[in-house]
Amino acid sequence: MNDVGSTGRKATLRLGCEPADVALAADILRRGGLVALPTETVYGLGADATNGSAVARIYEAKGRPRFNPLIVHVPTLEVAVRLGTFSQDALTLARRFWPGPLTLVVPLATGHGVSGLALAGHETIGIRIPAHPAALALLTATDRPIAAPSANLSGHVSPTRAEHVLADLDGRIDAVIDGGAAQVGLESTIIACLPGGITLLRPGGICEREIAAALRLQSDLQRAGGGTILAPGMMVSHYAPKARVRLDATEANAGDAVLLFGGPVVAGLDQAATVLDLSPSGDLVEAAANLFDYLRRLDATGAAAIAVAPIPRNGLGEAINDRLGRASAAT
Ligand code: TXA
Ligand code: MG
């Protein structure tokens, strides 16, 4: 695939909502670029959710120091049910509130095609159909699920106008579609519909009582953490490898699974059971795109230990090292 890339610090294209603008934005997304799009809640920073490198560039552009699962945006319920497994309750909420400011976290469907980085290694997926007509037109034209966190630099407030997006991200993303002021101005409500029950993960644009009424619940919704709301994304525990993870390895032990970065820099690779390289050329975007998938592949070999080569801590390296650090602490 021919990725357009987005870190060349070109000026960001400012587009309107005309069909030709939407078609151009869809083309950029399909080639792996970044497009900020208006939604009724806040502006999102969109990338093709099936393209790991495109998703990695979201993190690079936002300067996010750690990987969170991203909300995947789709144009129809028909597309949504190909990505996730919807219970009766999930279907009830989807039919009642979509398109609209509601995100449903559901178990992943088989053959979903979404990159492990967009899911941050979770086996669940957060899905939303936004209500803004330009967002729906873009999702339909792109014909790919679009991962989109809020379109601001990490730590800044969420943008509700195209000007806010440009104030943070001009030159860091390929284009922004100006769809006027966001009507809701507050992020979507996130509800998990998982086999364990229905849980409010984040309050947002749709109030809790409306959700409870749609489900004919007698009582309040269960909240993540039993009364206190955990930070979104914390509720469904992160994938933790079964193998022991050894960081900054300079040498492989017999039977290790080895995760390289930037070529065969680890000694004793001939003793290793399996070797994968996150990016032979030492490209952090490529490494981030491969991270979750490679960790799973190495863990699936049944090796007792995964030895990870040193990975630089600049740029996306910070988030990569954060994730690997938590994987090594979990075992
Ligand atoms: O209104 C919104 O939701 C906006 C617009 C652009 O759609 N998006 C947004 O995305 O607020 P973001 O990345 O800022 O927040 C998404 C939150 C994250 O904190 C993440 O942890 C949670 O959703 N999330 C996504 N997928 C999840 C999953 N599988 N399990 C648990 N939490 C999830
Ligand atoms: Mg945000």
Coordinates of C-alpha atoms and ligand atoms in Angstrom, one line a residue:
M1 CA 0.0 0.0 0.0
N2 CA 1.0 3.5 -0.7
D3 CA 1.0 5.4 2.6
V4 CA 0.9 9.1 2.3
G5 CA 2.5 9.6 5.7
S6 CA 1.7 12.6 7.8
T7 CA 4.8 13.8 9.7
G8 CA 6.4 15.8 6.9
R9 CA 5.1 19.0 8.5
K10 CA 3.3 20.1 5.3
A11 CA 0.5 22.6 6.0
T12 CA -2.7 20.8 6.8
L13 CA -5.4 20.9 4.1
R14 CA -8.5 22.6 5.2
L15 CA -11.6 21.1 3.6
G16 CA -15.3 21.8 3.7
C17 CA -18.2 19.4 3.6
E18 CA -18.8 19.4 -0.2
P19 CA -18.9 15.9 -1.9
A20 CA -15.5 16.7 -3.6
D21 CA -13.9 17.6 -0.3
V22 CA -15.3 14.4 1.4
A23 CA -14.0 12.3 -1.6
L24 CA -10.5 13.8 -1.2
A25 CA -10.5 13.2 2.6
A26 CA -11.6 9.6 2.0
D27 CA -8.8 9.1 -0.5
I28 CA -6.3 10.4 2.1
L29 CA -7.6 8.0 4.7
R30 CA -7.5 5.1 2.4
R31 CA -3.9 5.8 1.7
G32 CA -3.0 5.8 5.4
G33 CA -3.2 9.5 6.1
L34 CA -4.7 11.4 9.0
V35 CA -7.9 13.5 8.6
A36 CA -9.6 15.4 11.4
L37 CA -13.4 15.1 11.1
P38 CA -16.3 16.9 12.7
T39 CA -18.6 14.8 14.8
E40 CA -21.5 16.0 16.9
T41 CA -19.5 15.4 20.1
V42 CA -16.0 16.7 19.4
Y43 CA -13.7 16.7 16.4
G44 CA -12.0 13.3 15.9
L45 CA -8.5 12.6 14.5
G46 CA -9.3 9.8 12.1
A47 CA -7.1 7.1 10.5
D48 CA -7.9 3.8 8.8
A49 CA -8.4 1.4 11.7
T50 CA -7.3 -1.6 9.7
N51 CA -3.9 0.1 8.9
G52 CA -1.5 -0.2 11.9
S53 CA 0.9 2.4 10.6
A54 CA -1.9 4.9 10.0
V55 CA -3.1 4.3 13.6
A56 CA 0.5 4.7 14.9
R57 CA 0.6 8.1 13.3
I58 CA -2.4 9.2 15.4
Y59 CA -0.4 8.6 18.5
E60 CA 2.6 10.4 16.9
A61 CA 0.6 13.4 15.9
K62 CA -1.1 13.7 19.4
G63 CA 2.1 13.1 21.2
R64 CA 0.3 10.5 23.4
P65 CA 2.8 8.9 25.8
R66 CA 0.8 5.7 26.1
F67 CA -1.5 3.5 24.0
N68 CA -5.3 3.5 24.8
P69 CA -7.9 1.6 22.8
L70 CA -9.4 4.0 20.3
I71 CA -13.1 4.3 19.4
V72 CA -13.8 2.9 15.9
H73 CA -16.3 4.9 13.9
V74 CA -18.5 3.2 11.3
P75 CA -21.4 4.5 9.1
T76 CA -24.0 1.8 9.8
L77 CA -25.1 -0.9 12.2
E78 CA -24.6 -3.4 9.5
V79 CA -20.8 -2.6 9.4
A80 CA -20.7 -2.4 13.3
V81 CA -21.9 -6.0 13.7
R82 CA -19.1 -7.2 11.4
L83 CA -16.5 -5.8 13.9
G84 CA -18.2 -6.6 17.2
T85 CA -20.5 -9.1 18.8
F86 CA -23.7 -7.4 19.9
S87 CA -25.9 -8.8 22.7
Q88 CA -29.6 -8.0 22.6
D89 CA -29.0 -5.1 25.0
A90 CA -26.2 -3.8 22.8
L91 CA -28.6 -3.9 19.8
T92 CA -31.3 -2.1 21.7
L93 CA -28.9 0.7 22.6
A94 CA -27.5 0.9 19.1
R95 CA -30.9 1.1 17.5
R96 CA -32.1 3.7 20.0
F97 CA -29.1 6.0 20.1
W98 CA -27.1 5.6 16.8
P99 CA -26.2 7.8 15.0
G100 CA -25.3 9.7 18.2
P101 CA -23.0 10.3 21.2
L102 CA -22.9 6.8 22.4
T103 CA -19.9 4.3 22.2
L104 CA -20.6 0.7 22.8
V105 CA -17.7 -1.6 24.0
V106 CA -18.5 -5.1 22.9
P107 CA -16.5 -8.4 22.3
L108 CA -14.5 -8.4 19.0
A109 CA -16.1 -10.4 16.2
T110 CA -13.9 -13.0 14.4
G111 CA -12.4 -11.6 11.2
H112 CA -12.8 -8.0 12.3
G113 CA -9.6 -6.8 10.5
V114 CA -8.9 -4.0 13.0
S115 CA -5.3 -3.4 13.9
G116 CA -4.1 -4.5 17.3
L117 CA -2.8 -1.0 17.9
A118 CA -6.2 0.6 17.5
L119 CA -7.5 -1.9 20.1
A120 CA -4.4 -1.5 22.3
G121 CA -4.4 -5.3 22.5
H122 CA -7.9 -5.6 24.0
E123 CA -10.3 -8.3 22.9
T124 CA -13.1 -5.8 23.0
I125 CA -13.9 -3.0 20.6
G126 CA -15.4 0.5 21.2
I127 CA -17.7 1.3 18.3
R128 CA -19.7 4.4 17.5
I129 CA -21.8 5.8 14.6
P130 CA -21.4 9.6 14.8
A131 CA -24.4 11.8 13.8
H132 CA -22.6 14.6 11.9
P133 CA -23.6 14.4 8.2
A134 CA -20.0 15.0 7.0
A135 CA -18.7 12.3 9.3
L136 CA -21.2 9.8 8.0
A137 CA -20.5 10.8 4.4
L138 CA -16.8 10.4 5.0
L139 CA -17.2 7.0 6.7
T140 CA -19.4 5.8 3.8
A141 CA -16.9 7.1 1.1
T142 CA -13.9 5.7 2.9
D143 CA -15.5 2.3 3.3
R144 CA -13.1 1.4 6.2
P145 CA -13.6 1.5 9.9
I146 CA -12.0 4.8 11.2
A147 CA -10.2 5.0 14.5
A148 CA -10.6 8.4 16.0
P149 CA -9.6 9.8 19.4
S150 CA -10.3 13.5 20.0
A151 CA -8.2 15.7 17.7
N152 CA -6.1 17.5 20.2
L153 CA -2.5 17.2 21.5
S154 CA -2.3 14.9 24.4
G155 CA -3.2 16.7 27.6
H156 CA -5.1 19.5 25.8
V157 CA -8.9 19.9 25.9
S158 CA -11.0 18.3 23.1
P159 CA -11.6 20.5 20.1
T160 CA -15.1 21.5 19.1
R161 CA -14.2 23.6 16.1
A162 CA -11.8 23.1 13.1
E163 CA -9.8 26.1 14.3
H164 CA -9.1 24.3 17.6
V165 CA -7.9 21.3 15.7
L166 CA -5.5 23.4 13.7
A167 CA -4.3 25.3 16.7
D168 CA -3.0 22.0 18.0
L169 CA -2.3 19.9 15.0
D170 CA -1.6 22.1 11.9
G171 CA 1.3 20.5 10.0
R172 CA 1.0 17.3 11.9
I173 CA -2.0 15.9 10.1
D174 CA -3.0 15.8 6.4
A175 CA -6.4 17.4 6.5
V176 CA -9.3 18.7 8.5
I177 CA -12.9 18.8 7.4
D178 CA -14.5 22.0 8.8
G179 CA -18.0 21.0 9.8
G180 CA -18.7 24.0 12.0
A181 CA -19.1 23.9 15.8
A182 CA -19.7 20.5 17.4
Q183 CA -23.3 20.5 18.7
V184 CA -22.9 18.4 21.8
G185 CA -19.4 19.6 22.7
L186 CA -18.8 16.7 25.1
E187 CA -17.4 13.3 24.3
S188 CA -19.7 10.3 23.8
T189 CA -21.0 8.2 26.7
I190 CA -19.2 4.9 26.8
I191 CA -21.1 1.8 27.7
A192 CA -19.6 -1.7 27.9
C193 CA -22.0 -4.5 26.9
L194 CA -20.0 -7.6 27.8
P195 CA -20.9 -11.0 29.1
G196 CA -20.2 -9.7 32.6
G197 CA -23.0 -7.1 32.3
I198 CA -23.6 -3.6 31.3
T199 CA -21.3 -1.0 32.7
L200 CA -20.9 2.8 32.3
L201 CA -17.3 3.4 31.4
R202 CA -17.5 7.2 30.8
P203 CA -20.3 9.6 31.2
G204 CA -20.9 11.8 28.2
G205 CA -23.3 13.1 25.6
I206 CA -26.2 10.8 26.5
C207 CA -27.3 10.7 30.2
E208 CA -27.3 7.6 32.2
R209 CA -31.0 7.7 32.9
E210 CA -31.8 7.6 29.1
I211 CA -29.7 4.5 28.8
A212 CA -31.3 2.8 31.8
A213 CA -34.8 3.7 30.4
A214 CA -34.0 2.2 27.0
L215 CA -32.9 -1.0 28.7
R216 CA -35.9 -0.9 31.0
L217 CA -33.6 -1.2 34.0
Q218 CA -35.0 -0.6 37.4
S219 CA -31.8 0.6 39.0
D220 CA -28.8 2.7 38.0
L221 CA -26.2 1.3 35.7
Q222 CA -23.3 -0.6 37.1
R223 CA -20.2 1.6 37.1
A224 CA -16.7 0.5 36.4
G225 CA -15.0 -0.2 39.7
G226 CA -18.2 -0.5 41.7
G227 CA -19.3 3.1 42.4
T228 CA -16.2 4.9 41.3
I229 CA -15.7 5.4 37.6
L230 CA -12.3 4.2 36.5
A231 CA -10.5 6.0 33.8
P232 CA -11.9 4.8 30.5
G233 CA -10.0 1.9 29.1
M234 CA -9.0 0.6 32.5
M235 CA -12.2 -1.4 33.0
V236 CA -11.4 -4.2 30.6
S237 CA -8.0 -5.4 31.6
H238 CA -5.1 -5.1 29.2
Y239 CA -3.8 -8.1 27.4
A240 CA -0.9 -9.5 29.5
P241 CA 1.5 -12.0 28.0
K242 CA 1.8 -15.4 29.8
A243 CA 5.5 -15.4 29.1
R244 CA 7.9 -13.5 31.3
V245 CA 8.9 -10.3 29.5
R246 CA 12.6 -9.2 29.9
L247 CA 13.3 -5.6 28.7
D248 CA 16.5 -4.1 27.3
A249 CA 17.9 -7.5 26.6
T250 CA 21.3 -7.6 25.0
E251 CA 21.5 -11.4 24.9
A252 CA 19.0 -14.2 24.2
N253 CA 18.8 -17.3 26.5
A254 CA 18.1 -20.8 25.1
G255 CA 14.5 -21.1 24.2
D256 CA 13.6 -17.4 24.4
A257 CA 11.2 -15.7 22.1
V258 CA 13.0 -12.5 21.0
L259 CA 11.5 -9.2 20.0
L260 CA 14.0 -7.1 18.1
F261 CA 14.0 -3.5 17.0
G262 CA 16.3 -2.2 14.3
G263 CA 17.9 -5.5 13.3
P264 CA 19.8 -8.4 15.0
V265 CA 21.3 -6.4 17.9
V266 CA 20.8 -9.1 20.5
A267 CA 23.6 -11.7 21.0
G268 CA 22.9 -15.5 20.9
L269 CA 19.9 -15.3 18.5
D270 CA 20.9 -18.8 17.3
Q271 CA 19.7 -20.1 20.7
A272 CA 16.3 -18.3 20.4
A273 CA 13.2 -20.3 19.7
T274 CA 11.5 -17.5 17.7
V275 CA 12.6 -14.1 16.6
L276 CA 10.5 -11.2 15.3
D277 CA 11.7 -7.7 14.5
L278 CA 9.3 -4.8 15.2
S279 CA 11.0 -2.8 12.6
P280 CA 14.3 -4.0 10.9
S281 CA 14.9 -0.4 9.7
G282 CA 14.4 1.1 13.2
D283 CA 11.2 3.0 12.3
L284 CA 9.1 3.7 15.4
V285 CA 5.9 4.1 13.5
E286 CA 6.3 0.6 12.0
A287 CA 7.3 -0.8 15.4
A288 CA 4.2 0.7 17.1
A289 CA 2.0 -0.8 14.3
N290 CA 3.4 -4.3 14.9
L291 CA 3.7 -4.2 18.7
F292 CA 0.5 -5.8 19.9
D293 CA 0.4 -8.4 17.1
Y294 CA 4.0 -9.4 17.6
L295 CA 3.7 -9.7 21.4
R296 CA 0.7 -12.0 20.9
R297 CA 2.5 -14.1 18.2
L298 CA 5.6 -14.6 20.4
D299 CA 3.4 -15.4 23.5
A300 CA 1.5 -18.0 21.4
T301 CA 4.7 -20.0 20.8
G302 CA 4.5 -21.0 24.4
A303 CA 8.0 -19.7 25.2
A304 CA 8.7 -19.1 28.9
A305 CA 10.3 -15.8 28.3
I306 CA 10.2 -12.9 25.8
A307 CA 13.4 -11.0 25.5
V308 CA 12.9 -7.5 24.1
A309 CA 15.8 -5.5 22.6
P310 CA 16.3 -1.9 23.7
I311 CA 13.9 0.5 22.0
P312 CA 14.6 4.2 21.9
R313 CA 12.4 6.4 24.1
N314 CA 11.9 9.4 21.8
G315 CA 8.6 10.0 19.9
L316 CA 6.5 6.9 19.8
G317 CA 9.2 5.0 21.6
E318 CA 7.8 6.4 24.9
A319 CA 4.4 4.7 24.4
I320 CA 6.0 1.5 23.1
N321 CA 8.3 1.3 26.2
D322 CA 5.3 2.2 28.5
R323 CA 3.4 -0.8 27.1
L324 CA 6.3 -3.2 27.3
G325 CA 7.0 -2.0 30.8
R326 CA 3.5 -2.9 31.9
A327 CA 3.8 -6.3 30.1
S328 CA 7.0 -7.0 32.0
A329 CA 5.5 -5.9 35.3
A330 CA 2.4 -8.1 34.8
T331 CA 4.4 -11.3 35.0
Ligands
TXA1 O1 -17.1 11.5 21.4 C1 -16.1 10.8 21.3 O2 -16.2 9.6 21.9 C2 -14.9 11.2 20.6 C3 -15.3 11.4 19.1 C4 -14.1 11.7 18.2 O3 -15.9 10.2 18.6 N1 -13.8 10.3 20.7 C5 -13.1 10.2 21.9 O4 -12.1 9.3 21.8 O5 -13.4 10.7 22.9 P1 -10.9 9.2 22.9 O6 -9.8 8.4 22.3 O7 -10.5 10.6 23.4 O8 -11.6 8.4 24.1 C6 -11.9 7.0 23.9 C7 -12.0 6.3 25.1 C8 -10.6 6.0 25.7 O9 -10.4 6.5 26.9 C9 -10.6 4.5 25.7 O10 -10.0 4.0 26.8 C10 -12.1 4.1 25.6 O11 -12.7 5.1 24.9 N2 -12.2 2.8 24.9 C11 -12.1 2.6 23.6 N3 -12.2 1.3 23.3 C12 -12.3 0.7 24.4 C13 -12.4 -0.7 24.8 N4 -12.3 -1.7 23.9 N5 -12.5 -1.0 26.1 C14 -12.6 0.0 27.0 N6 -12.5 1.3 26.8 C15 -12.4 1.6 25.5
MG2 MG -9.6 12.7 24.3

